[in-house]
Amino acid sequence: MAKITYIEHNGTEHVVDVANGLTVMEGARDNNIPGIEADCGGACACSTCHVYIAPDWVEKLPKKDDMEEDMLDFAFEPDPARSRLTCQLKVSDALDGLIVHMPEKQI
């Protein structure tokens, strides 16, 4: 289980426990966190679960694969270093304390 902090664009924080094996996107969906739409249900076929990873977490996460990189091209104001799709981040104990910031909108 990992404690993950989701921060809405307006600064509202949601700190939730997410079970290992789920994705960061599923953690948001299961806890009714606004700002992550997840239109494709986690298939890496859209960019509506886009977030900005807190700077101190960027290097701790697995690298983006080519499909995630391609989908991020469609995200709202992607940041080359900090943007990730939450459907591609599998939760484990190693993610305990992760902080993600939602963009102003999902497209």
mmCIF file with all atom_site columns, C-alpha atoms in Angstrom:
data_model
loop_
_atom_site.group_PDB
_atom_site.id
_atom_site.type_symbol
_atom_site.label_atom_id
_atom_site.label_alt_id
_atom_site.label_comp_id
_atom_site.label_asym_id
_atom_site.label_entity_id
_atom_site.label_seq_id
_atom_site.pdbx_PDB_ins_code
_atom_site.Cartn_x
_atom_site.Cartn_y
_atom_site.Cartn_z
_atom_site.occupancy
_atom_site.B_iso_or_equiv
_atom_site.pdbx_formal_charge
_atom_site.auth_seq_id
_atom_site.auth_comp_id
_atom_site.auth_asym_id
_atom_site.auth_atom_id
_atom_site.pdbx_PDB_model_num
ATOM 1   C CA . MET A 1 1   ? 0.000   0.000  0.000   1.00 0.00 ? 1   MET A CA 1
ATOM 2   C CA . ALA A 1 2   ? 1.214   3.474  -0.862  1.00 0.00 ? 2   ALA A CA 1
ATOM 3   C CA . LYS A 1 3   ? 0.049   6.851  0.379   1.00 0.00 ? 3   LYS A CA 1
ATOM 4   C CA . ILE A 1 4   ? -0.333  9.075  -2.664  1.00 0.00 ? 4   ILE A CA 1
ATOM 5   C CA . THR A 1 5   ? -1.082  12.790 -2.681  1.00 0.00 ? 5   THR A CA 1
ATOM 6   C CA . TYR A 1 6   ? -3.157  14.068 -5.593  1.00 0.00 ? 6   TYR A CA 1
ATOM 7   C CA . ILE A 1 7   ? -3.169  17.866 -5.880  1.00 0.00 ? 7   ILE A CA 1
ATOM 8   C CA . GLU A 1 8   ? -5.864  19.502 -7.960  1.00 0.00 ? 8   GLU A CA 1
ATOM 9   C CA . HIS A 1 9   ? -4.982  22.483 -10.147 1.00 0.00 ? 9   HIS A CA 1
ATOM 10  C CA . ASN A 1 10  ? -6.631  24.779 -7.565  1.00 0.00 ? 10  ASN A CA 1
ATOM 11  C CA . GLY A 1 11  ? -4.333  23.429 -4.824  1.00 0.00 ? 11  GLY A CA 1
ATOM 12  C CA . THR A 1 12  ? -6.820  21.098 -3.108  1.00 0.00 ? 12  THR A CA 1
ATOM 13  C CA . GLU A 1 13  ? -4.948  18.054 -1.799  1.00 0.00 ? 13  GLU A CA 1
ATOM 14  C CA . HIS A 1 14  ? -6.280  14.517 -1.551  1.00 0.00 ? 14  HIS A CA 1
ATOM 15  C CA . VAL A 1 15  ? -4.099  12.046 0.356   1.00 0.00 ? 15  VAL A CA 1
ATOM 16  C CA . VAL A 1 16  ? -5.226  8.455  -0.109  1.00 0.00 ? 16  VAL A CA 1
ATOM 17  C CA . ASP A 1 17  ? -3.940  4.942  0.428   1.00 0.00 ? 17  ASP A CA 1
ATOM 18  C CA . VAL A 1 18  ? -3.753  2.990  -2.825  1.00 0.00 ? 18  VAL A CA 1
ATOM 19  C CA . ALA A 1 19  ? -3.346  -0.775 -2.830  1.00 0.00 ? 19  ALA A CA 1
ATOM 20  C CA . ASN A 1 20  ? -0.274  -2.317 -4.433  1.00 0.00 ? 20  ASN A CA 1
ATOM 21  C CA . GLY A 1 21  ? -0.985  -3.636 -7.906  1.00 0.00 ? 21  GLY A CA 1
ATOM 22  C CA . LEU A 1 22  ? -3.407  -0.876 -8.829  1.00 0.00 ? 22  LEU A CA 1
ATOM 23  C CA . THR A 1 23  ? -2.330  2.078  -10.937 1.00 0.00 ? 23  THR A CA 1
ATOM 24  C CA . VAL A 1 24  ? -2.124  5.666  -9.740  1.00 0.00 ? 24  VAL A CA 1
ATOM 25  C CA . MET A 1 25  ? -5.067  6.326  -12.089 1.00 0.00 ? 25  MET A CA 1
ATOM 26  C CA . GLU A 1 26  ? -7.161  3.576  -10.464 1.00 0.00 ? 26  GLU A CA 1
ATOM 27  C CA . GLY A 1 27  ? -6.350  5.056  -7.061  1.00 0.00 ? 27  GLY A CA 1
ATOM 28  C CA . ALA A 1 28  ? -7.770  8.396  -8.188  1.00 0.00 ? 28  ALA A CA 1
ATOM 29  C CA . ARG A 1 29  ? -10.829 6.798  -9.785  1.00 0.00 ? 29  ARG A CA 1
ATOM 30  C CA . ASP A 1 30  ? -11.583 4.566  -6.788  1.00 0.00 ? 30  ASP A CA 1
ATOM 31  C CA . ASN A 1 31  ? -11.335 7.532  -4.413  1.00 0.00 ? 31  ASN A CA 1
ATOM 32  C CA . ASN A 1 32  ? -13.370 9.944  -6.542  1.00 0.00 ? 32  ASN A CA 1
ATOM 33  C CA . ILE A 1 33  ? -10.466 12.353 -7.003  1.00 0.00 ? 33  ILE A CA 1
ATOM 34  C CA . PRO A 1 34  ? -11.458 15.101 -9.452  1.00 0.00 ? 34  PRO A CA 1
ATOM 35  C CA . GLY A 1 35  ? -9.078  16.021 -12.243 1.00 0.00 ? 35  GLY A CA 1
ATOM 36  C CA . ILE A 1 36  ? -8.251  12.570 -13.592 1.00 0.00 ? 36  ILE A CA 1
ATOM 37  C CA . GLU A 1 37  ? -10.869 11.550 -16.139 1.00 0.00 ? 37  GLU A CA 1
ATOM 38  C CA . ALA A 1 38  ? -9.334  8.286  -17.435 1.00 0.00 ? 38  ALA A CA 1
ATOM 39  C CA . ASP A 1 39  ? -11.589 8.133  -20.496 1.00 0.00 ? 39  ASP A CA 1
ATOM 40  C CA . CYS A 1 40  ? -9.909  5.027  -21.930 1.00 0.00 ? 40  CYS A CA 1
ATOM 41  C CA . GLY A 1 41  ? -10.044 3.138  -18.639 1.00 0.00 ? 41  GLY A CA 1
ATOM 42  C CA . GLY A 1 42  ? -6.302  2.735  -18.364 1.00 0.00 ? 42  GLY A CA 1
ATOM 43  C CA . ALA A 1 43  ? -5.430  1.367  -21.804 1.00 0.00 ? 43  ALA A CA 1
ATOM 44  C CA . CYS A 1 44  ? -2.886  4.128  -22.573 1.00 0.00 ? 44  CYS A CA 1
ATOM 45  C CA . ALA A 1 45  ? -5.104  5.180  -25.477 1.00 0.00 ? 45  ALA A CA 1
ATOM 46  C CA . CYS A 1 46  ? -5.745  8.785  -24.402 1.00 0.00 ? 46  CYS A CA 1
ATOM 47  C CA . SER A 1 47  ? -4.151  11.448 -22.218 1.00 0.00 ? 47  SER A CA 1
ATOM 48  C CA . THR A 1 48  ? -6.981  12.152 -19.758 1.00 0.00 ? 48  THR A CA 1
ATOM 49  C CA . CYS A 1 49  ? -5.107  10.788 -16.748 1.00 0.00 ? 49  CYS A CA 1
ATOM 50  C CA . HIS A 1 50  ? -2.174  13.153 -17.279 1.00 0.00 ? 50  HIS A CA 1
ATOM 51  C CA . VAL A 1 51  ? -0.408  14.567 -14.212 1.00 0.00 ? 51  VAL A CA 1
ATOM 52  C CA . TYR A 1 52  ? 2.782   16.401 -13.338 1.00 0.00 ? 52  TYR A CA 1
ATOM 53  C CA . ILE A 1 53  ? 5.015   14.383 -11.035 1.00 0.00 ? 53  ILE A CA 1
ATOM 54  C CA . ALA A 1 54  ? 6.569   16.259 -8.094  1.00 0.00 ? 54  ALA A CA 1
ATOM 55  C CA . PRO A 1 55  ? 10.164  17.085 -9.115  1.00 0.00 ? 55  PRO A CA 1
ATOM 56  C CA . ASP A 1 56  ? 11.791  14.934 -6.430  1.00 0.00 ? 56  ASP A CA 1
ATOM 57  C CA . TRP A 1 57  ? 9.871   11.870 -7.705  1.00 0.00 ? 57  TRP A CA 1
ATOM 58  C CA . VAL A 1 58  ? 10.704  12.108 -11.411 1.00 0.00 ? 58  VAL A CA 1
ATOM 59  C CA . GLU A 1 59  ? 13.883  10.027 -11.241 1.00 0.00 ? 59  GLU A CA 1
ATOM 60  C CA . LYS A 1 60  ? 12.356  7.462  -8.850  1.00 0.00 ? 60  LYS A CA 1
ATOM 61  C CA . LEU A 1 61  ? 9.730   6.299  -11.353 1.00 0.00 ? 61  LEU A CA 1
ATOM 62  C CA . PRO A 1 62  ? 10.208  3.827  -14.187 1.00 0.00 ? 62  PRO A CA 1
ATOM 63  C CA . LYS A 1 63  ? 10.978  5.465  -17.521 1.00 0.00 ? 63  LYS A CA 1
ATOM 64  C CA . LYS A 1 64  ? 8.149   6.239  -19.955 1.00 0.00 ? 64  LYS A CA 1
ATOM 65  C CA . ASP A 1 65  ? 7.711   3.757  -22.770 1.00 0.00 ? 65  ASP A CA 1
ATOM 66  C CA . ASP A 1 66  ? 7.137   4.839  -26.377 1.00 0.00 ? 66  ASP A CA 1
ATOM 67  C CA . MET A 1 67  ? 3.332   4.489  -26.173 1.00 0.00 ? 67  MET A CA 1
ATOM 68  C CA . GLU A 1 68  ? 3.120   6.743  -23.116 1.00 0.00 ? 68  GLU A CA 1
ATOM 69  C CA . GLU A 1 69  ? 5.411   9.291  -24.798 1.00 0.00 ? 69  GLU A CA 1
ATOM 70  C CA . ASP A 1 70  ? 3.124   9.285  -27.853 1.00 0.00 ? 70  ASP A CA 1
ATOM 71  C CA . MET A 1 71  ? -0.040  9.773  -25.792 1.00 0.00 ? 71  MET A CA 1
ATOM 72  C CA . LEU A 1 72  ? 1.515   12.619 -23.806 1.00 0.00 ? 72  LEU A CA 1
ATOM 73  C CA . ASP A 1 73  ? 1.770   14.555 -27.078 1.00 0.00 ? 73  ASP A CA 1
ATOM 74  C CA . PHE A 1 74  ? -2.022  14.934 -26.814 1.00 0.00 ? 74  PHE A CA 1
ATOM 75  C CA . ALA A 1 75  ? -2.039  16.078 -23.167 1.00 0.00 ? 75  ALA A CA 1
ATOM 76  C CA . PHE A 1 76  ? -2.790  19.621 -22.029 1.00 0.00 ? 76  PHE A CA 1
ATOM 77  C CA . GLU A 1 77  ? 0.513   21.516 -21.636 1.00 0.00 ? 77  GLU A CA 1
ATOM 78  C CA . PRO A 1 78  ? 2.790   18.480 -21.228 1.00 0.00 ? 78  PRO A CA 1
ATOM 79  C CA . ASP A 1 79  ? 6.089   18.957 -19.433 1.00 0.00 ? 79  ASP A CA 1
ATOM 80  C CA . PRO A 1 80  ? 8.869   16.860 -21.001 1.00 0.00 ? 80  PRO A CA 1
ATOM 81  C CA . ALA A 1 81  ? 10.359  15.960 -17.623 1.00 0.00 ? 81  ALA A CA 1
ATOM 82  C CA . ARG A 1 82  ? 7.388   15.834 -15.235 1.00 0.00 ? 82  ARG A CA 1
ATOM 83  C CA . SER A 1 83  ? 4.355   14.731 -17.291 1.00 0.00 ? 83  SER A CA 1
ATOM 84  C CA . ARG A 1 84  ? 3.157   11.158 -16.848 1.00 0.00 ? 84  ARG A CA 1
ATOM 85  C CA . LEU A 1 85  ? 0.024   9.151  -17.513 1.00 0.00 ? 85  LEU A CA 1
ATOM 86  C CA . THR A 1 86  ? -1.205  7.755  -14.217 1.00 0.00 ? 86  THR A CA 1
ATOM 87  C CA . CYS A 1 87  ? -2.539  4.621  -15.920 1.00 0.00 ? 87  CYS A CA 1
ATOM 88  C CA . GLN A 1 88  ? 1.080   3.660  -16.584 1.00 0.00 ? 88  GLN A CA 1
ATOM 89  C CA . LEU A 1 89  ? 2.262   3.982  -12.976 1.00 0.00 ? 89  LEU A CA 1
ATOM 90  C CA . LYS A 1 90  ? 1.803   0.718  -11.085 1.00 0.00 ? 90  LYS A CA 1
ATOM 91  C CA . VAL A 1 91  ? 1.513   1.202  -7.324  1.00 0.00 ? 91  VAL A CA 1
ATOM 92  C CA . SER A 1 92  ? 3.974   -0.538 -5.015  1.00 0.00 ? 92  SER A CA 1
ATOM 93  C CA . ASP A 1 93  ? 5.533   0.238  -1.656  1.00 0.00 ? 93  ASP A CA 1
ATOM 94  C CA . ALA A 1 94  ? 8.210   2.141  -3.593  1.00 0.00 ? 94  ALA A CA 1
ATOM 95  C CA . LEU A 1 95  ? 5.596   4.791  -4.492  1.00 0.00 ? 95  LEU A CA 1
ATOM 96  C CA . ASP A 1 96  ? 4.694   5.547  -0.877  1.00 0.00 ? 96  ASP A CA 1
ATOM 97  C CA . GLY A 1 97  ? 4.679   9.337  -0.576  1.00 0.00 ? 97  GLY A CA 1
ATOM 98  C CA . LEU A 1 98  ? 4.276   10.036 -4.296  1.00 0.00 ? 98  LEU A CA 1
ATOM 99  C CA . ILE A 1 99  ? 2.873   13.483 -5.086  1.00 0.00 ? 99  ILE A CA 1
ATOM 100 C CA . VAL A 1 100 ? 1.126   14.242 -8.376  1.00 0.00 ? 100 VAL A CA 1
ATOM 101 C CA . HIS A 1 101 ? -0.270  17.568 -9.578  1.00 0.00 ? 101 HIS A CA 1
ATOM 102 C CA . MET A 1 102 ? -3.230  17.673 -11.941 1.00 0.00 ? 102 MET A CA 1
ATOM 103 C CA . PRO A 1 103 ? -3.143  19.985 -14.955 1.00 0.00 ? 103 PRO A CA 1
ATOM 104 C CA . GLU A 1 104 ? -5.666  22.773 -15.377 1.00 0.00 ? 104 GLU A CA 1
ATOM 105 C CA . LYS A 1 105 ? -7.725  20.470 -17.608 1.00 0.00 ? 105 LYS A CA 1
ATOM 106 C CA . GLN A 1 106 ? -7.621  17.121 -19.390 1.00 0.00 ? 106 GLN A CA 1
ATOM 107 C CA . ILE A 1 107 ? -8.016  16.895 -23.168 1.00 0.00 ? 107 ILE A CA 1
#
